[in-house]
Amino acid sequence: MSYPVRLKTGFFETTAYLLSVVPGAIRLDPVDGTQGDAVVIAKAEITAIMLSRKTRPGIEIQTQGKTFFGAFTNDIDRGKLESDLRKAFGSRLGSETE
C-alpha cells in the first residue's frame, strides 16, 4: 500500500511522493514518475520513525546522516500505516497521541 506524502525538500519547498513500506526498507517514489529521484531508506540506516498527529498527520524518518520530514496529503489509514511500520521496524517506531 502506498501513502501520499509531501516531503520537505527545501526551506519553503515540499515535493509530492508516495511512501511504501517494502521488505527491509521505506521507499519514496516521486508522484511525477521520475524514477531516478526515488528514495529507498534501508532498515539498517533508520534510527527512528515518528508518526505525528498535529493539524495534519505527518512522519519523521531519522537516519544517521539525514532526517526526512513529511506531511500526509490525504486522509490515510493511519492504523494500517502504523501496523505496516511496526511490523517492518519494530521498536524504531514511535507515535504521538492526540
PDB file of C-alpha atoms in Angstrom:
ATOM      1  CA  MET A   1       0.000   0.000   0.000  1.00  0.00           C
ATOM      2  CA  SER A   2       1.248   3.491  -0.847  1.00  0.00           C
ATOM      3  CA  TYR A   3       0.580   6.639   1.159  1.00  0.00           C
ATOM      4  CA  PRO A   4       0.683  10.126  -0.431  1.00  0.00           C
ATOM      5  CA  VAL A   5       3.103  12.371   1.444  1.00  0.00           C
ATOM      6  CA  ARG A   6       4.707  15.775   0.845  1.00  0.00           C
ATOM      7  CA  LEU A   7       8.364  15.668   1.864  1.00  0.00           C
ATOM      8  CA  LYS A   8      10.221  18.770   2.907  1.00  0.00           C
ATOM      9  CA  THR A   9      12.865  19.272   0.217  1.00  0.00           C
ATOM     10  CA  GLY A  10      13.886  22.863   0.886  1.00  0.00           C
ATOM     11  CA  PHE A  11      13.353  25.748   3.277  1.00  0.00           C
ATOM     12  CA  PHE A  12       9.871  26.557   1.937  1.00  0.00           C
ATOM     13  CA  GLU A  13       9.629  23.684  -0.524  1.00  0.00           C
ATOM     14  CA  THR A  14       7.883  20.316  -0.461  1.00  0.00           C
ATOM     15  CA  THR A  15       7.673  17.573  -3.080  1.00  0.00           C
ATOM     16  CA  ALA A  16       4.899  15.006  -3.545  1.00  0.00           C
ATOM     17  CA  TYR A  17       5.916  11.369  -3.022  1.00  0.00           C
ATOM     18  CA  LEU A  18       4.246   8.019  -2.450  1.00  0.00           C
ATOM     19  CA  LEU A  19       5.563   6.296   0.672  1.00  0.00           C
ATOM     20  CA  SER A  20       5.617   2.484   0.665  1.00  0.00           C
ATOM     21  CA  VAL A  21       6.805   0.055   3.319  1.00  0.00           C
ATOM     22  CA  VAL A  22       8.696  -2.640   1.400  1.00  0.00           C
ATOM     23  CA  PRO A  23      10.666  -5.605   2.772  1.00  0.00           C
ATOM     24  CA  GLY A  24      13.565  -4.151   4.763  1.00  0.00           C
ATOM     25  CA  ALA A  25      13.067  -0.535   3.696  1.00  0.00           C
ATOM     26  CA  ILE A  26      10.887   2.513   3.201  1.00  0.00           C
ATOM     27  CA  ARG A  27      10.517   3.556  -0.431  1.00  0.00           C
ATOM     28  CA  LEU A  28       9.604   7.081  -1.524  1.00  0.00           C
ATOM     29  CA  ASP A  29       8.598   7.419  -5.182  1.00  0.00           C
ATOM     30  CA  PRO A  30       8.047  10.857  -6.721  1.00  0.00           C
ATOM     31  CA  VAL A  31       4.438  11.376  -7.791  1.00  0.00           C
ATOM     32  CA  ASP A  32       5.625  12.861 -11.093  1.00  0.00           C
ATOM     33  CA  GLY A  33       7.019   9.422 -12.013  1.00  0.00           C
ATOM     34  CA  THR A  34      10.712  10.387 -12.142  1.00  0.00           C
ATOM     35  CA  GLN A  35      12.215   7.015 -11.189  1.00  0.00           C
ATOM     36  CA  GLY A  36      15.739   8.409 -10.823  1.00  0.00           C
ATOM     37  CA  ASP A  37      14.507  10.520  -7.924  1.00  0.00           C
ATOM     38  CA  ALA A  38      13.107   7.583  -5.920  1.00  0.00           C
ATOM     39  CA  VAL A  39      14.494   7.304  -2.387  1.00  0.00           C
ATOM     40  CA  VAL A  40      14.973   3.945  -0.674  1.00  0.00           C
ATOM     41  CA  ILE A  41      15.853   4.076   3.024  1.00  0.00           C
ATOM     42  CA  ALA A  42      17.136   0.696   4.205  1.00  0.00           C
ATOM     43  CA  LYS A  43      16.179  -0.629   7.632  1.00  0.00           C
ATOM     44  CA  ALA A  44      19.855  -0.637   8.675  1.00  0.00           C
ATOM     45  CA  GLU A  45      20.029   3.137   8.034  1.00  0.00           C
ATOM     46  CA  ILE A  46      16.896   4.037  10.020  1.00  0.00           C
ATOM     47  CA  THR A  47      17.450   5.025  13.644  1.00  0.00           C
ATOM     48  CA  ALA A  48      13.895   6.196  14.417  1.00  0.00           C
ATOM     49  CA  ILE A  49      10.497   6.818  12.832  1.00  0.00           C
ATOM     50  CA  MET A  50       7.926   9.115  14.425  1.00  0.00           C
ATOM     51  CA  LEU A  51       4.286   9.434  13.365  1.00  0.00           C
ATOM     52  CA  SER A  52       2.671  12.696  14.452  1.00  0.00           C
ATOM     53  CA  ARG A  53      -0.925  13.836  14.792  1.00  0.00           C
ATOM     54  CA  LYS A  54      -0.622  17.599  14.570  1.00  0.00           C
ATOM     55  CA  THR A  55      -3.038  19.541  12.348  1.00  0.00           C
ATOM     56  CA  ARG A  56      -2.189  17.099   9.569  1.00  0.00           C
ATOM     57  CA  PRO A  57      -0.752  13.606  10.152  1.00  0.00           C
ATOM     58  CA  GLY A  58       2.980  13.549   9.499  1.00  0.00           C
ATOM     59  CA  ILE A  59       6.080  11.399   9.591  1.00  0.00           C
ATOM     60  CA  GLU A  60       9.697  11.945  10.571  1.00  0.00           C
ATOM     61  CA  ILE A  61      12.276   9.369   9.461  1.00  0.00           C
ATOM     62  CA  GLN A  62      15.693   9.669  11.119  1.00  0.00           C
ATOM     63  CA  THR A  63      18.851   8.116   9.710  1.00  0.00           C
ATOM     64  CA  GLN A  64      22.491   8.513  10.729  1.00  0.00           C
ATOM     65  CA  GLY A  65      23.036  11.338   8.244  1.00  0.00           C
ATOM     66  CA  LYS A  66      19.644  12.846   7.452  1.00  0.00           C
ATOM     67  CA  THR A  67      16.131  13.406   8.753  1.00  0.00           C
ATOM     68  CA  PHE A  68      13.164  13.241   6.378  1.00  0.00           C
ATOM     69  CA  PHE A  69      10.073  15.286   7.303  1.00  0.00           C
ATOM     70  CA  GLY A  70       6.745  14.682   5.593  1.00  0.00           C
ATOM     71  CA  ALA A  71       3.054  15.525   5.869  1.00  0.00           C
ATOM     72  CA  PHE A  72       0.428  13.163   4.534  1.00  0.00           C
ATOM     73  CA  THR A  73      -1.670  14.819   1.853  1.00  0.00           C
ATOM     74  CA  ASN A  74      -4.924  12.866   2.100  1.00  0.00           C
ATOM     75  CA  ASP A  75      -6.854  11.087   4.781  1.00  0.00           C
ATOM     76  CA  ILE A  76      -4.808   7.951   5.233  1.00  0.00           C
ATOM     77  CA  ASP A  77      -5.459   4.736   7.085  1.00  0.00           C
ATOM     78  CA  ARG A  78      -3.155   5.694   9.951  1.00  0.00           C
ATOM     79  CA  GLY A  79      -3.763   2.393  11.721  1.00  0.00           C
ATOM     80  CA  LYS A  80      -2.669   0.408   8.659  1.00  0.00           C
ATOM     81  CA  LEU A  81       0.407   2.601   8.157  1.00  0.00           C
ATOM     82  CA  GLU A  82       1.365   2.273  11.815  1.00  0.00           C
ATOM     83  CA  SER A  83       0.849  -1.503  11.659  1.00  0.00           C
ATOM     84  CA  ASP A  84       2.986  -1.817   8.495  1.00  0.00           C
ATOM     85  CA  LEU A  85       5.778   0.279  10.025  1.00  0.00           C
ATOM     86  CA  ARG A  86       5.667  -1.587  13.340  1.00  0.00           C
ATOM     87  CA  LYS A  87       5.911  -4.979  11.567  1.00  0.00           C
ATOM     88  CA  ALA A  88       8.871  -3.788   9.497  1.00  0.00           C
ATOM     89  CA  PHE A  89      10.747  -1.623  12.021  1.00  0.00           C
ATOM     90  CA  GLY A  90       9.539  -2.665  15.494  1.00  0.00           C
ATOM     91  CA  SER A  91      10.833  -0.516  18.330  1.00  0.00           C
ATOM     92  CA  ARG A  92      12.228   2.113  15.953  1.00  0.00           C
ATOM     93  CA  LEU A  93       8.657   3.399  15.513  1.00  0.00           C
ATOM     94  CA  GLY A  94       7.233   5.998  17.856  1.00  0.00           C
ATOM     95  CA  SER A  95       3.820   7.615  17.707  1.00  0.00           C
ATOM     96  CA  GLU A  96       2.431  10.826  19.177  1.00  0.00           C
ATOM     97  CA  THR A  97      -1.011  10.602  20.687  1.00  0.00           C
ATOM     98  CA  GLU A  98      -3.601  13.304  20.187  1.00  0.00           C
TER      99      GLU A  98
END
